[in-house]
Every structure is written in structure tokens, then in C-alpha cells.
PDB file of C-alpha atoms in Angstrom:
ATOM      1  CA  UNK A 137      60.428-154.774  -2.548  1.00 54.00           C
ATOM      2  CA  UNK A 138      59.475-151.167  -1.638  1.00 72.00           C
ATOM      3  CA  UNK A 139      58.628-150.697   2.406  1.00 85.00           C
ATOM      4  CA  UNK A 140      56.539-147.658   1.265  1.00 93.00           C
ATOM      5  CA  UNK A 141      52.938-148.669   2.803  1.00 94.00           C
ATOM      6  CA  UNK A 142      51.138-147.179  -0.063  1.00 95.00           C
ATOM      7  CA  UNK A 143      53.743-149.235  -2.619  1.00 95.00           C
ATOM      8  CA  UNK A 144      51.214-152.345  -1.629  1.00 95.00           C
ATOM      9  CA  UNK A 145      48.521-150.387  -2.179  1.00 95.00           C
ATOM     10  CA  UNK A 146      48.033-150.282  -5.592  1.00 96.00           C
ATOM     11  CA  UNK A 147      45.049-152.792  -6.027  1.00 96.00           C
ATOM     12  CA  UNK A 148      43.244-151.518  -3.567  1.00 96.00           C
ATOM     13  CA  UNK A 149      43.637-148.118  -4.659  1.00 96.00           C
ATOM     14  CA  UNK A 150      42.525-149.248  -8.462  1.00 95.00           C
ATOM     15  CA  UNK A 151      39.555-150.869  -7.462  1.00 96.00           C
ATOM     16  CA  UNK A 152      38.049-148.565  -4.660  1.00 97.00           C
ATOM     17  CA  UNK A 153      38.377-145.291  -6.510  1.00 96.00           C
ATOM     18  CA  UNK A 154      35.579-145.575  -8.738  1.00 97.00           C
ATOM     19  CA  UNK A 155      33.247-145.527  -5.953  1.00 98.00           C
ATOM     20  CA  UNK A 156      33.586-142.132  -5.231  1.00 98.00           C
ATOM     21  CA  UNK A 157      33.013-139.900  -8.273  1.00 97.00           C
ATOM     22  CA  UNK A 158      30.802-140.018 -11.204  1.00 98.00           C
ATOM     23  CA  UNK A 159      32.286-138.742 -14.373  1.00 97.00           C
ATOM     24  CA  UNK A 160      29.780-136.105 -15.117  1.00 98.00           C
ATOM     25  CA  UNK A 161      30.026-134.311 -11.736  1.00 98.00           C
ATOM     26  CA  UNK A 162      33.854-134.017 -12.407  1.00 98.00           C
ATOM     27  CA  UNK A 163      33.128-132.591 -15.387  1.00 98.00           C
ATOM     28  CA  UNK A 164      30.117-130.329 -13.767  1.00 98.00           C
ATOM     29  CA  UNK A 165      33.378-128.796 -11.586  1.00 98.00           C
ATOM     30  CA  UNK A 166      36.000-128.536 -14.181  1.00 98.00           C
ATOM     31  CA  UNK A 167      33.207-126.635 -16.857  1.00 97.00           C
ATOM     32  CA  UNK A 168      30.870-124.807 -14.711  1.00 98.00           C
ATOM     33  CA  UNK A 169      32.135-124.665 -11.017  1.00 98.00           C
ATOM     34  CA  UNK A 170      36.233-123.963 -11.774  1.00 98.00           C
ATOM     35  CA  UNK A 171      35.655-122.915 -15.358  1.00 97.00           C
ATOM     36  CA  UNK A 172      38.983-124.088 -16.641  1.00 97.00           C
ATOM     37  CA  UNK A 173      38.002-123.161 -20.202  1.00 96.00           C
ATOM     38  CA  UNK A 174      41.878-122.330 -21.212  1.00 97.00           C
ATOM     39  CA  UNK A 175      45.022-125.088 -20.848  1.00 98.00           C
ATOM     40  CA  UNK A 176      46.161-125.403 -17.405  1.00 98.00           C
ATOM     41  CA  UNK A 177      49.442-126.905 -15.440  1.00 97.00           C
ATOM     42  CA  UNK A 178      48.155-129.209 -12.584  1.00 97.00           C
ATOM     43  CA  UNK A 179      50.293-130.386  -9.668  1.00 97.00           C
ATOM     44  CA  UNK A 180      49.125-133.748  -7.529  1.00 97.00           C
ATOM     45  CA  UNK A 181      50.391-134.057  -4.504  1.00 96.00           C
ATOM     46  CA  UNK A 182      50.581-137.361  -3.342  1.00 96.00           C
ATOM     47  CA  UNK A 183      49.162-138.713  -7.191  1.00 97.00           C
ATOM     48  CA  UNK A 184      49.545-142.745  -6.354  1.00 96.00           C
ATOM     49  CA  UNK A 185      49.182-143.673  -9.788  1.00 97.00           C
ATOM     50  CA  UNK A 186      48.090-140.879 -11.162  1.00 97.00           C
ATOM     51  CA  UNK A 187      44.142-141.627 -10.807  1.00 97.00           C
ATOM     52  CA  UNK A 188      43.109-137.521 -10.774  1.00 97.00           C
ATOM     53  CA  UNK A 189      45.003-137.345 -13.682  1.00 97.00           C
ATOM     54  CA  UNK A 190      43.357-139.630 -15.173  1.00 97.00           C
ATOM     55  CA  UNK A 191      40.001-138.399 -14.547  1.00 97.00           C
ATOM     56  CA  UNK A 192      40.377-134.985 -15.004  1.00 98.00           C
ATOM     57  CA  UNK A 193      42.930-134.248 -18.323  1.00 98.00           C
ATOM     58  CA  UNK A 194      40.074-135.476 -20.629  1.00 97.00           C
ATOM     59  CA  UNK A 195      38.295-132.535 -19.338  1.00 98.00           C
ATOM     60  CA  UNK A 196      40.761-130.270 -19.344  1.00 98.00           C
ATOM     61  CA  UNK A 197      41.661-128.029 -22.531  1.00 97.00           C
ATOM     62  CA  UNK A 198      43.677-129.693 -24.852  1.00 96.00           C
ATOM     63  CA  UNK A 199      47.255-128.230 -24.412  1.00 97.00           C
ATOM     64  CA  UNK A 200      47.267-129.059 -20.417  1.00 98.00           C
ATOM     65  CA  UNK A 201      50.027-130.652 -18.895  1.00 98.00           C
ATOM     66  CA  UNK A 202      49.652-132.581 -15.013  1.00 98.00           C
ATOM     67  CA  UNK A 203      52.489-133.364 -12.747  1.00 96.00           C
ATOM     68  CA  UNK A 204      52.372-136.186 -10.293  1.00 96.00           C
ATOM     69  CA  UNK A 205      54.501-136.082  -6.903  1.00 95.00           C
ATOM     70  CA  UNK A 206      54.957-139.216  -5.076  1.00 96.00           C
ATOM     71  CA  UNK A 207      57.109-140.559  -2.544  1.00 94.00           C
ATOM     72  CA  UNK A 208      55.595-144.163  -3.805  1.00 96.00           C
ATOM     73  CA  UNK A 209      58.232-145.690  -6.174  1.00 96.00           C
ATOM     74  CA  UNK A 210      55.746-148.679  -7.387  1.00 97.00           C
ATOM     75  CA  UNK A 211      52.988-146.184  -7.544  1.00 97.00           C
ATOM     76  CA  UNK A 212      55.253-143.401  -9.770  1.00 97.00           C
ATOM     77  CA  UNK A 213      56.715-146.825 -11.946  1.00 97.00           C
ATOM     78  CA  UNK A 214      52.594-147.313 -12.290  1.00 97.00           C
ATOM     79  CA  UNK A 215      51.521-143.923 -13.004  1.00 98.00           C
ATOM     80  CA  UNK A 216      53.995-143.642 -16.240  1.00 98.00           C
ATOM     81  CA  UNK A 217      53.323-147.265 -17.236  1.00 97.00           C
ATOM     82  CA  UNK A 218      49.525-145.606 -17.164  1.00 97.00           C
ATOM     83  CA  UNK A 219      50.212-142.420 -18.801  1.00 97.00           C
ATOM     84  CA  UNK A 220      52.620-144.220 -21.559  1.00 96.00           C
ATOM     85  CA  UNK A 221      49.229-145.406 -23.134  1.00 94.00           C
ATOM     86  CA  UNK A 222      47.592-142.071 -22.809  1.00 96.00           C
ATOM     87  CA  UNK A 223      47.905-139.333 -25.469  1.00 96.00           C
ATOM     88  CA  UNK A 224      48.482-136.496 -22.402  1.00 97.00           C
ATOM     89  CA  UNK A 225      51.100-134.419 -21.903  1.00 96.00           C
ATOM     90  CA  UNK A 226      52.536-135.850 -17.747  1.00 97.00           C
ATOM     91  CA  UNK A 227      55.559-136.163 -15.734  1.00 96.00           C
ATOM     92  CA  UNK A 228      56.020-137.988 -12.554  1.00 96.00           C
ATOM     93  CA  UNK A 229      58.513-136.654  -9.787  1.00 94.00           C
ATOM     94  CA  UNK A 230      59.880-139.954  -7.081  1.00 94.00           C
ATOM     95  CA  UNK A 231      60.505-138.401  -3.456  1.00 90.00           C
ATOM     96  CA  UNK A 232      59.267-137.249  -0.537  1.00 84.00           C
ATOM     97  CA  UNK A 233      56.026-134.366  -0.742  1.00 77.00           C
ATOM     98  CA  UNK A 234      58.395-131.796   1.422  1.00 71.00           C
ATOM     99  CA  UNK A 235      60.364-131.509  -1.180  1.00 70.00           C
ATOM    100  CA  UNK A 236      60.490-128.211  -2.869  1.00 63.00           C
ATOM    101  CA  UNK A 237      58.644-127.303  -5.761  1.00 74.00           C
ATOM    102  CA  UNK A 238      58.617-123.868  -7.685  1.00 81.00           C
ATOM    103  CA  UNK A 239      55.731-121.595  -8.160  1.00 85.00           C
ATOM    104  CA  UNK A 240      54.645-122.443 -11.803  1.00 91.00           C
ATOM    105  CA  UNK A 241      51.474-124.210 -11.782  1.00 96.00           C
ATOM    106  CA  UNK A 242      47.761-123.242 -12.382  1.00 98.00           C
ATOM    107  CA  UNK A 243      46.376-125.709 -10.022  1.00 98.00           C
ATOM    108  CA  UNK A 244      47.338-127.425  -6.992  1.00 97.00           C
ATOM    109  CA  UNK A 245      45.195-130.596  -6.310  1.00 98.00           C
ATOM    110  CA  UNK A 246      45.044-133.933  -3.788  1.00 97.00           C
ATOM    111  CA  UNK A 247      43.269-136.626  -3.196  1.00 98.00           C
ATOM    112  CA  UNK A 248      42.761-138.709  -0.209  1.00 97.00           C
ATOM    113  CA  UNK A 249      46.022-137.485   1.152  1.00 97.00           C
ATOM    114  CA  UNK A 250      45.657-134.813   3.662  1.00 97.00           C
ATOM    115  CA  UNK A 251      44.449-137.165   6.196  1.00 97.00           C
ATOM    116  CA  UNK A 252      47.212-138.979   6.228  1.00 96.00           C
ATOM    117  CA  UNK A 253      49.888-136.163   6.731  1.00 95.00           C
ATOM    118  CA  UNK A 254      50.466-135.486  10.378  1.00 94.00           C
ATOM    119  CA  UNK A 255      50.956-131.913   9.155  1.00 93.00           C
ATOM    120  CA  UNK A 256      48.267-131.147   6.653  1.00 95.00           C
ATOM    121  CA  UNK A 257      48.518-127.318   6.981  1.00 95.00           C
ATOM    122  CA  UNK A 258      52.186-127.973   5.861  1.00 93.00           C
ATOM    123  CA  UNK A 259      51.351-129.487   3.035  1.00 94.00           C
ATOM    124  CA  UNK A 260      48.496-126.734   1.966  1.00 96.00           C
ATOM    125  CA  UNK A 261      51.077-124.054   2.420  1.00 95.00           C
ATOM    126  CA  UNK A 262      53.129-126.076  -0.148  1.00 94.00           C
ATOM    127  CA  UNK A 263      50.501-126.441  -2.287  1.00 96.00           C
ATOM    128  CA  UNK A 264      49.482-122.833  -2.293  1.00 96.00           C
ATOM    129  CA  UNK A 265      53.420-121.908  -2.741  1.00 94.00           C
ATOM    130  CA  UNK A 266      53.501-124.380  -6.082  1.00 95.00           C
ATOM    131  CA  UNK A 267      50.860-122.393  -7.677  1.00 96.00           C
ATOM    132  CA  UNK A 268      50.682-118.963  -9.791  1.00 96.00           C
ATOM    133  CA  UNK A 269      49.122-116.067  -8.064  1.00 96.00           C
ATOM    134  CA  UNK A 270      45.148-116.613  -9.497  1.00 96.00           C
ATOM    135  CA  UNK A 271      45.228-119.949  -9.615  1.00 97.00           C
ATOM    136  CA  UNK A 272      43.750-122.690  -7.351  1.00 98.00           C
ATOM    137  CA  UNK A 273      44.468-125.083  -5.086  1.00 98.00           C
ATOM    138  CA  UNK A 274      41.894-127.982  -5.031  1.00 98.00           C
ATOM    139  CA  UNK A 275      41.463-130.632  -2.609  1.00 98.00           C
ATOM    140  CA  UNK A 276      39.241-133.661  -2.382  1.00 98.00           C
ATOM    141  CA  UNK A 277      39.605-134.865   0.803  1.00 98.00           C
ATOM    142  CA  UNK A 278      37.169-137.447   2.991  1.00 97.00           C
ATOM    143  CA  UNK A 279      35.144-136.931   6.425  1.00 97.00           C
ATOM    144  CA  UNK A 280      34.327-140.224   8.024  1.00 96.00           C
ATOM    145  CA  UNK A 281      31.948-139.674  10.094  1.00 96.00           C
ATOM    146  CA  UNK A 282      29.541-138.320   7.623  1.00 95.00           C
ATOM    147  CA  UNK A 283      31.149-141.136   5.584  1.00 95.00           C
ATOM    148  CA  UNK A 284      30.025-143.961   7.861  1.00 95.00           C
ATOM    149  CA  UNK A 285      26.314-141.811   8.524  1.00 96.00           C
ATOM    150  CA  UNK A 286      25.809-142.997   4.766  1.00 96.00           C
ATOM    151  CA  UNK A 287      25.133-146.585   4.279  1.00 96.00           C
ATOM    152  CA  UNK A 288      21.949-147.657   4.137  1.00 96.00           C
ATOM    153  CA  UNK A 289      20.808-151.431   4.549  1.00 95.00           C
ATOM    154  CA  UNK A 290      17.781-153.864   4.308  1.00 93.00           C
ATOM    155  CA  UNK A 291      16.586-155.584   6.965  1.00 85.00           C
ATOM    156  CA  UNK A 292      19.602-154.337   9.724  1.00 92.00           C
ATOM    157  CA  UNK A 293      19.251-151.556  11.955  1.00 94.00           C
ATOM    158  CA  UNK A 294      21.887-148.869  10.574  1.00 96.00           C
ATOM    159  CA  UNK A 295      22.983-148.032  14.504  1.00 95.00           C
ATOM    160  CA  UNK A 296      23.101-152.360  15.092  1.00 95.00           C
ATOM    161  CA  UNK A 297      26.870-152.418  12.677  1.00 96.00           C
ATOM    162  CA  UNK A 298      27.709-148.588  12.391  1.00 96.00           C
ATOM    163  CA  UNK A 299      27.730-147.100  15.803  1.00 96.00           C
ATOM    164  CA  UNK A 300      28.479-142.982  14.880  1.00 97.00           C
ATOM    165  CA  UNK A 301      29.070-142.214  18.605  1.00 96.00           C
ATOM    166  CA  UNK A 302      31.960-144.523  19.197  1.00 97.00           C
ATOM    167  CA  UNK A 303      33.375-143.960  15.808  1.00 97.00           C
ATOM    168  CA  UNK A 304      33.348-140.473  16.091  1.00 96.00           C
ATOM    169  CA  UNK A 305      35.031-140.136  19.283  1.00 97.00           C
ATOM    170  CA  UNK A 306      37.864-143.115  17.633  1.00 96.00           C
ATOM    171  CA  UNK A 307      38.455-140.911  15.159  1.00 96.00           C
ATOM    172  CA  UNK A 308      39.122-138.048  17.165  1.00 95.00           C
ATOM    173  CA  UNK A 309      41.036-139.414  19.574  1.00 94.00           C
ATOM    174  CA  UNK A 310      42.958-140.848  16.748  1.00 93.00           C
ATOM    175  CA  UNK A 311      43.168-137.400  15.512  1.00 95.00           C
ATOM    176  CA  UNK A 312      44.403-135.876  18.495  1.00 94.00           C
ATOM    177  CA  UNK A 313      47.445-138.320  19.003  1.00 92.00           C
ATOM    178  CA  UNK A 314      48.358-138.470  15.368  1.00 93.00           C
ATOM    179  CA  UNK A 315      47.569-135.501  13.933  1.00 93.00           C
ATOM    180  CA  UNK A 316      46.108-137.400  11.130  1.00 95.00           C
ATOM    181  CA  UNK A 317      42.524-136.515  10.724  1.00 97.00           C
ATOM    182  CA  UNK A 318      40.003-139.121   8.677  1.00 96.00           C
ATOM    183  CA  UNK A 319      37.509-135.718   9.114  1.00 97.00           C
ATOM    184  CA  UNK A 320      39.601-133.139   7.794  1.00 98.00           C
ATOM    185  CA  UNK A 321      37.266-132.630   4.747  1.00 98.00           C
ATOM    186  CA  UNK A 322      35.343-130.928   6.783  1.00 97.00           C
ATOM    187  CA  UNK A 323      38.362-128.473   8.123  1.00 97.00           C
ATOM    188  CA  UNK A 324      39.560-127.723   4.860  1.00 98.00           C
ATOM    189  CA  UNK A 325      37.604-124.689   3.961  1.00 98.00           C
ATOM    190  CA  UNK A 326      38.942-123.341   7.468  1.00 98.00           C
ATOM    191  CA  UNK A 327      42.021-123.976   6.694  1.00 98.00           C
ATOM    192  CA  UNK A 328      42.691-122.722   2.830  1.00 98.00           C
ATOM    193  CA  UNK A 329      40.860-119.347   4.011  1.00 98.00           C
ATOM    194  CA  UNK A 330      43.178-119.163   6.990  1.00 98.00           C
ATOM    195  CA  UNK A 331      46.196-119.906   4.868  1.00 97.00           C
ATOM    196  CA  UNK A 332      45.116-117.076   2.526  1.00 97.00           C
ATOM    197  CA  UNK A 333      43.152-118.441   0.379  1.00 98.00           C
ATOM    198  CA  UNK A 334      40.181-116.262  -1.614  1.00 98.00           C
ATOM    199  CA  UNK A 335      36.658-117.390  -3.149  1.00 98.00           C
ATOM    200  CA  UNK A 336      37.126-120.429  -0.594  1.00 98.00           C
ATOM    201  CA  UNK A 337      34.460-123.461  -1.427  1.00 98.00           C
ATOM    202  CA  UNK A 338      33.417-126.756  -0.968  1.00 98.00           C
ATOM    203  CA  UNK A 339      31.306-129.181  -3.046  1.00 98.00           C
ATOM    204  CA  UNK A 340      29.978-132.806  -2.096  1.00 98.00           C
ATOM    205  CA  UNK A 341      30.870-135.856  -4.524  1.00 98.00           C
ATOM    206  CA  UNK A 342      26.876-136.947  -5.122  1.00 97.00           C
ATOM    207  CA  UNK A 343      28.155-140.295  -5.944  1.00 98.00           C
ATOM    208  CA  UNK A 344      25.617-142.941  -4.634  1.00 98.00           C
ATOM    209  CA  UNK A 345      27.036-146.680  -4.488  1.00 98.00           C
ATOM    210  CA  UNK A 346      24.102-148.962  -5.085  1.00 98.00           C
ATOM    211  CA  UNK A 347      24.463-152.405  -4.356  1.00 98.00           C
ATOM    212  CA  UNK A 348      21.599-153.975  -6.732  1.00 98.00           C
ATOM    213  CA  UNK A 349      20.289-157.658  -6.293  1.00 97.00           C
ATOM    214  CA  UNK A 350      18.603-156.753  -9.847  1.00 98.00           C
ATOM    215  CA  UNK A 351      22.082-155.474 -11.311  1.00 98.00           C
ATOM    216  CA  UNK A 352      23.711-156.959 -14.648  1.00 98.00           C
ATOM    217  CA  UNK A 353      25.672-160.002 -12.454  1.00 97.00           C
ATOM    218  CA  UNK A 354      29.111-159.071 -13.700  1.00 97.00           C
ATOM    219  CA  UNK A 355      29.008-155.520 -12.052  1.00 98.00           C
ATOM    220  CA  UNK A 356      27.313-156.190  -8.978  1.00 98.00           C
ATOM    221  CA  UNK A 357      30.537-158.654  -8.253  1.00 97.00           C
ATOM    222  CA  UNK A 358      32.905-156.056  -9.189  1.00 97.00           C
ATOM    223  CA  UNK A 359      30.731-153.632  -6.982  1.00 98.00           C
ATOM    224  CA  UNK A 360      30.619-155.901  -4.140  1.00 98.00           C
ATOM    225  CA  UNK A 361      33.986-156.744  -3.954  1.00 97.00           C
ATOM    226  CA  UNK A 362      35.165-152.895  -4.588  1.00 98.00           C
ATOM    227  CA  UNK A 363      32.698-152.378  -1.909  1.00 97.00           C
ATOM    228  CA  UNK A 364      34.660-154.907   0.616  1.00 97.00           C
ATOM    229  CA  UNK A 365      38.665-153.823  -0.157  1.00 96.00           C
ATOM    230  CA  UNK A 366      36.467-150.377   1.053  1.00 96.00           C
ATOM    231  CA  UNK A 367      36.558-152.183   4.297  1.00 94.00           C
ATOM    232  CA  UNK A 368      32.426-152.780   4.647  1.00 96.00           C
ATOM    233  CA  UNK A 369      31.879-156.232   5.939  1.00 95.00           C
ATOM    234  CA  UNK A 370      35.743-157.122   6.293  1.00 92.00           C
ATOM    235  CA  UNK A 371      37.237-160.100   8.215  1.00 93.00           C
ATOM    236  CA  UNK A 372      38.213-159.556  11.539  1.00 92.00           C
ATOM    237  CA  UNK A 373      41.176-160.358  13.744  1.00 90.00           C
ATOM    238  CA  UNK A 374      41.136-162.243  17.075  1.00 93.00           C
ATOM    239  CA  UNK A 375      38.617-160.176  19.024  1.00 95.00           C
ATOM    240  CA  UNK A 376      40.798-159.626  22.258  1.00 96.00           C
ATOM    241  CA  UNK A 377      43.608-158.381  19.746  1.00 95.00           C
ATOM    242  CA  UNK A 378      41.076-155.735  18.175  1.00 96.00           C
ATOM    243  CA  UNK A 379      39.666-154.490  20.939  1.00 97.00           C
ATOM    244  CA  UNK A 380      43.254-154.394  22.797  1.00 96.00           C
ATOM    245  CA  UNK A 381      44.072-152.170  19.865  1.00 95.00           C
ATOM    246  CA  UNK A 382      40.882-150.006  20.125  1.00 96.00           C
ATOM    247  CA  UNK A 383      41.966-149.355  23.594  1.00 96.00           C
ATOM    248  CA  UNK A 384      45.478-148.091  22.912  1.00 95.00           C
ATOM    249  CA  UNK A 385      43.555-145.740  20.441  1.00 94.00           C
ATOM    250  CA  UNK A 386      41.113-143.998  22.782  1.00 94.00           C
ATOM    251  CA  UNK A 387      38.009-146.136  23.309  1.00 96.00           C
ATOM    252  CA  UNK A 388      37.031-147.473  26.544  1.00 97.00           C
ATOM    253  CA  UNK A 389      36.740-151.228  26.795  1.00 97.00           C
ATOM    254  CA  UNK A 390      32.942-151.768  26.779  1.00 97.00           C
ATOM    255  CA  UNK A 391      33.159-148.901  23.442  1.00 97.00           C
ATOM    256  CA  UNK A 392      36.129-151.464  22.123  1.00 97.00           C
ATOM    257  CA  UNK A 393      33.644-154.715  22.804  1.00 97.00           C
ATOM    258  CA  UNK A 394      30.776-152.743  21.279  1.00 97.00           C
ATOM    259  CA  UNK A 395      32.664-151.614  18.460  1.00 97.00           C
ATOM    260  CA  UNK A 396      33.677-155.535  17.547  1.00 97.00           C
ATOM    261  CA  UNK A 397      30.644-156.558  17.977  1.00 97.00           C
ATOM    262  CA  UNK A 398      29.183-154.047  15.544  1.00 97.00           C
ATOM    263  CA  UNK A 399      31.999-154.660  12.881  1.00 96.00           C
ATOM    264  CA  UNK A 400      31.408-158.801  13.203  1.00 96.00           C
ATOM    265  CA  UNK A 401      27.779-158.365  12.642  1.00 96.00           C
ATOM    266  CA  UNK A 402      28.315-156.438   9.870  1.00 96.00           C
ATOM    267  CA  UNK A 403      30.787-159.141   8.294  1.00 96.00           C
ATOM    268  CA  UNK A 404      28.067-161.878   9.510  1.00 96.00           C
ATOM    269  CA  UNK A 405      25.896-160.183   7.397  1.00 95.00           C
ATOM    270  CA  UNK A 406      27.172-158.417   4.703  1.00 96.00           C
ATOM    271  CA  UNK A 407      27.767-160.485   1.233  1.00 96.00           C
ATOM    272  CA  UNK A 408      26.875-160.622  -2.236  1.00 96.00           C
ATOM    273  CA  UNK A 409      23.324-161.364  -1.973  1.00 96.00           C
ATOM    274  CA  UNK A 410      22.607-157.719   0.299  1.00 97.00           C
ATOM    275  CA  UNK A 411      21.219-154.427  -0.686  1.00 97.00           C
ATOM    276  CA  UNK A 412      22.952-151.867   0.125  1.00 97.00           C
ATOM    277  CA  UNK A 413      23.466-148.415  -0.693  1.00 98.00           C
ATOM    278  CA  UNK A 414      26.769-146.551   0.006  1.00 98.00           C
ATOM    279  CA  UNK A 415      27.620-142.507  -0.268  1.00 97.00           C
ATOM    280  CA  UNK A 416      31.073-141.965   0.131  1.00 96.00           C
ATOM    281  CA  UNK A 417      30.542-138.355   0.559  1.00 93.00           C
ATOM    282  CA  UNK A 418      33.928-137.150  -0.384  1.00 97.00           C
ATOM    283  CA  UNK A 419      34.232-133.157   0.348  1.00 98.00           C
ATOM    284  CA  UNK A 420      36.256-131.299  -2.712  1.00 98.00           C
ATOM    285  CA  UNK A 421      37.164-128.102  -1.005  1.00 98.00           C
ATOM    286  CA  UNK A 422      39.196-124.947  -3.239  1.00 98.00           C
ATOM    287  CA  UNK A 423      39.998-121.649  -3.357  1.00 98.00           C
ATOM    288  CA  UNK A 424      42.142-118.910  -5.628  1.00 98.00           C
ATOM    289  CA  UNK A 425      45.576-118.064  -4.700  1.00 97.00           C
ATOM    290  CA  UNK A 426      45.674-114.270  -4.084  1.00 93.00           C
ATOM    291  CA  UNK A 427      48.918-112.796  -3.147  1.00 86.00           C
ATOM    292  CA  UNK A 428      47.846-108.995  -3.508  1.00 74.00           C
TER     293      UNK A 428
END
């Protein structure tokens, strides 16, 4: 069995995608925003299964080709058990991202993978070396604070199960001792036009997660539990074990106790019979590769 982290992943990546894109905004970006009217050679870093890849080649001219890096080997066994049964033209690559990888691609993408890298600008000067000179490098990366801003519920006091101040300083202190950033979303535009980048943008996902009590029965429980693998209304460990672990983060203890407390009210209650609306707000941040 692989000890890759993300190897275990799988499910959880599969069912909580879908909650943060609707179809015709990707194709909005790919036809009006990016304007990839001609075929195009697409490099994902960190590609899990291949799930941009899926989204985005029916979009895409017919004659483009997409490339998935991964150091994931469930996740690259998954993406060409995936792409087997899809009439596209894809290749998978096993190993770690720092890996070399020669300039010959149109487009450099990720998703959901910057904030995990301890060394994101690393990885963006990577990307940017992958790709031709005119092409793009295109990033859709989160920012949890805005994230966590965006639920809204009935009858519960937003600020009573999501407290932003206490989060916000978690995540940077989290942040600041890993290098890992759950915000970097935010940072990316900074970053591609520091690293060279021209033409530098960044759009919002407008996808709205509406948890219905009036919804066709069959999707509100697939909604629901996508929405809890998300981590909204999740079981809890022993409380002195949480907030022991809080603490080694960053918080104080009374900002560990009051972050518990938030997080068990919000399991107490959260289930299938709420309304709830949910906006991951997922930033998709590019820019042209100019090496004039």
C-alpha cells in the first residue's frame, strides 16, 4: 500500500471537486477569458487523477494533448484507468514535481496544490520553465479565509461556528512555520508578476453550493455528504487532544477552547435536514510567459 498521503485520497478528492466549479464558467475562461481557440499542450502539476483534465479537454480544440505529473502512484494508476475511457489524447508521468521537465508546453496549470508545497515559488518557476515563451501558466489555487467568510446558515449565528479571527491568525501561523499557505490564492498574482510573468490576472470560481431542503432527495444526499468529506460539520477528536494540537500550531489556549467549541457546535448542528449555502471561492490566477 502506497504511504503517499494523497494515495488515500482519492475518494475524497472525487467527491469534493464538484463543489467548486460550474461547467460553464470553465468554459467562460477557456473561450472568452484565455481564448484558447487553437490546440494546445497542457501540463498539470500535481494532476491527482487527472480531474482538470477532465474538465477542461472537452473545451479545448480538438487536437490538444494534457500531461499529468504526479508523485501519487494510486492517483497516476487512476488517472489512466480514467483517461483509458476517454477519447483524449493524455499521458501521465509517476515521480516527484522537482523533477525536470522541458520547455514544450502551451500551458502550465494546478490545482489545489500550491498550498501544500512548502516552496510554492519553486514550483511556479518550474511551471513557467515547462512552458513556451507566449504561453500561460494557470493556477487555481484556494484562500481560506475568504473560504470560511462564505457559508451562510439558517437559524445560527455565522460568527457562533466560524470564528474568522482565530482562523485567520491559525492559518498564518501555520503558514509561517510551514511554509504552506491555505491563503496563497490570494498571493499568486504577486507572485507570477514577480516571477516574470505578463498580462497577470485573477478570476473568482462563482460557484455557489446550495444546500436545498426542497432539492430532488437523491442530490441533496450526495451534496450533503460532498459537503461533509469538505470538512463542514465533521466529527471531532477528544477535545483536550484538539485543542493540545491547536496550541502546538499557534493559537492560544482560550483561541484553542473557542475554536472547539465553534467546530462542535457546528457538528451539533449541521446535518441533512439544514440549509446552507457554501462558496468555495477558489481564486484562478494566470499570466503569459514572456521571455523578451
Amino acid at each position: 500500500m502506497s504511504e503517499y498521503y494523497w494515495d488515500s485520497k482519492i475518494e475524497y478528492l472525487r467527491n469534493t471537486r464538484w463543489l467548486y466549479y460550474n461547467d460553464d464558467y470553465l468554459e467562460f475562461l477557456v473561450k472568452n477569458v484565455w481564448k484558447l481557440n487553437a490546440p494546445v499542450n497542457i501540463v498539470d502539476y500535481g494532476c491527482g487523477y487527472g480531474y482538470l483534465g477532465v474538465k477542461l479537454l472537452p473545451l479545448l480544440p480538438e487536437g490538444s494533448t494534457y500531461t499529468g505529473i504526479d508523485k501519487g502512484e494510486d492517483l497516476i494508476k487512476e488517472a489512466r484507468e480514467v483517461f483509458d475511457k476517454l477519447p483524449y489524447s493524455a499521458e501521465f508521468i509517476q515521480g516527484d514535481i522537482d523533477m525536470f521537465v522541458h520547455r514544450q508546453y502551451d500551458v502550465a496549470i494546478c490545482h489545489a496544490f500550491l498550498l501544500h508545497m512548502a516552496n510554492p515559488r519553486m514550483i511556479l518557476q518550474k511551471m513557467i520553465d515547462s512552458v513556451l515563451d507566449g504561453g500561460r501558466v494557470i493556477c487555481f489555487e484556494p484562500h481560506w479565509i475568504a473560504n470560511t467568510a462564505n457559508y451562510g446558515f439558517d437559524e445560527i449565528q455565522h460568527s457562533e461556528v466560524v470564528p474568522l479571527g482565530i482562523l485567520q491568525k491559525l492559518y498564518e501561523e501555520s503558514a509561517k512555520d510551514s511554509g504552506k499557505d491555505g491563503n496563497i490564492g490570494m498571493k499568486l498574482p504577486i507572485f507570477l508578476s514577480q516571477l516574470g510573468l505578463r498580462n497577470v490576472e485573477c478570476r473568482v470560481s462563482d460557484k455557489v453550493n446550495f444546500l436545498d431542503q426542497n432539492m430532488d432527495a437523491a442530490e441533496k444526499d450526495r451534496l450533503f455528504q460532498s459537503l461533509k468529506e469538505e470538512g463542514i460539520g465533521q466529527e471531532l477528536e477528544d477535545s483536550v487532544k484538539v485543542v493540545e494540537q491547536l496550541v502546538q500550531r499557534g493559537l492560544s489556549v482560550e483561541e484553542a477552547q473557542a475554536q472547539y467549541a465553534a467546530e462542535l457546535k457546528l457538528f451539533q448542528v449541521f446535518d441533512s435536514d439544514s440549509w446552507l449555502t457554501y462558496a468555495p471561492n477558489m481564486k484562478i490566477s494566470f499570466g503569459t510567459v514572456s521571455r523578451e
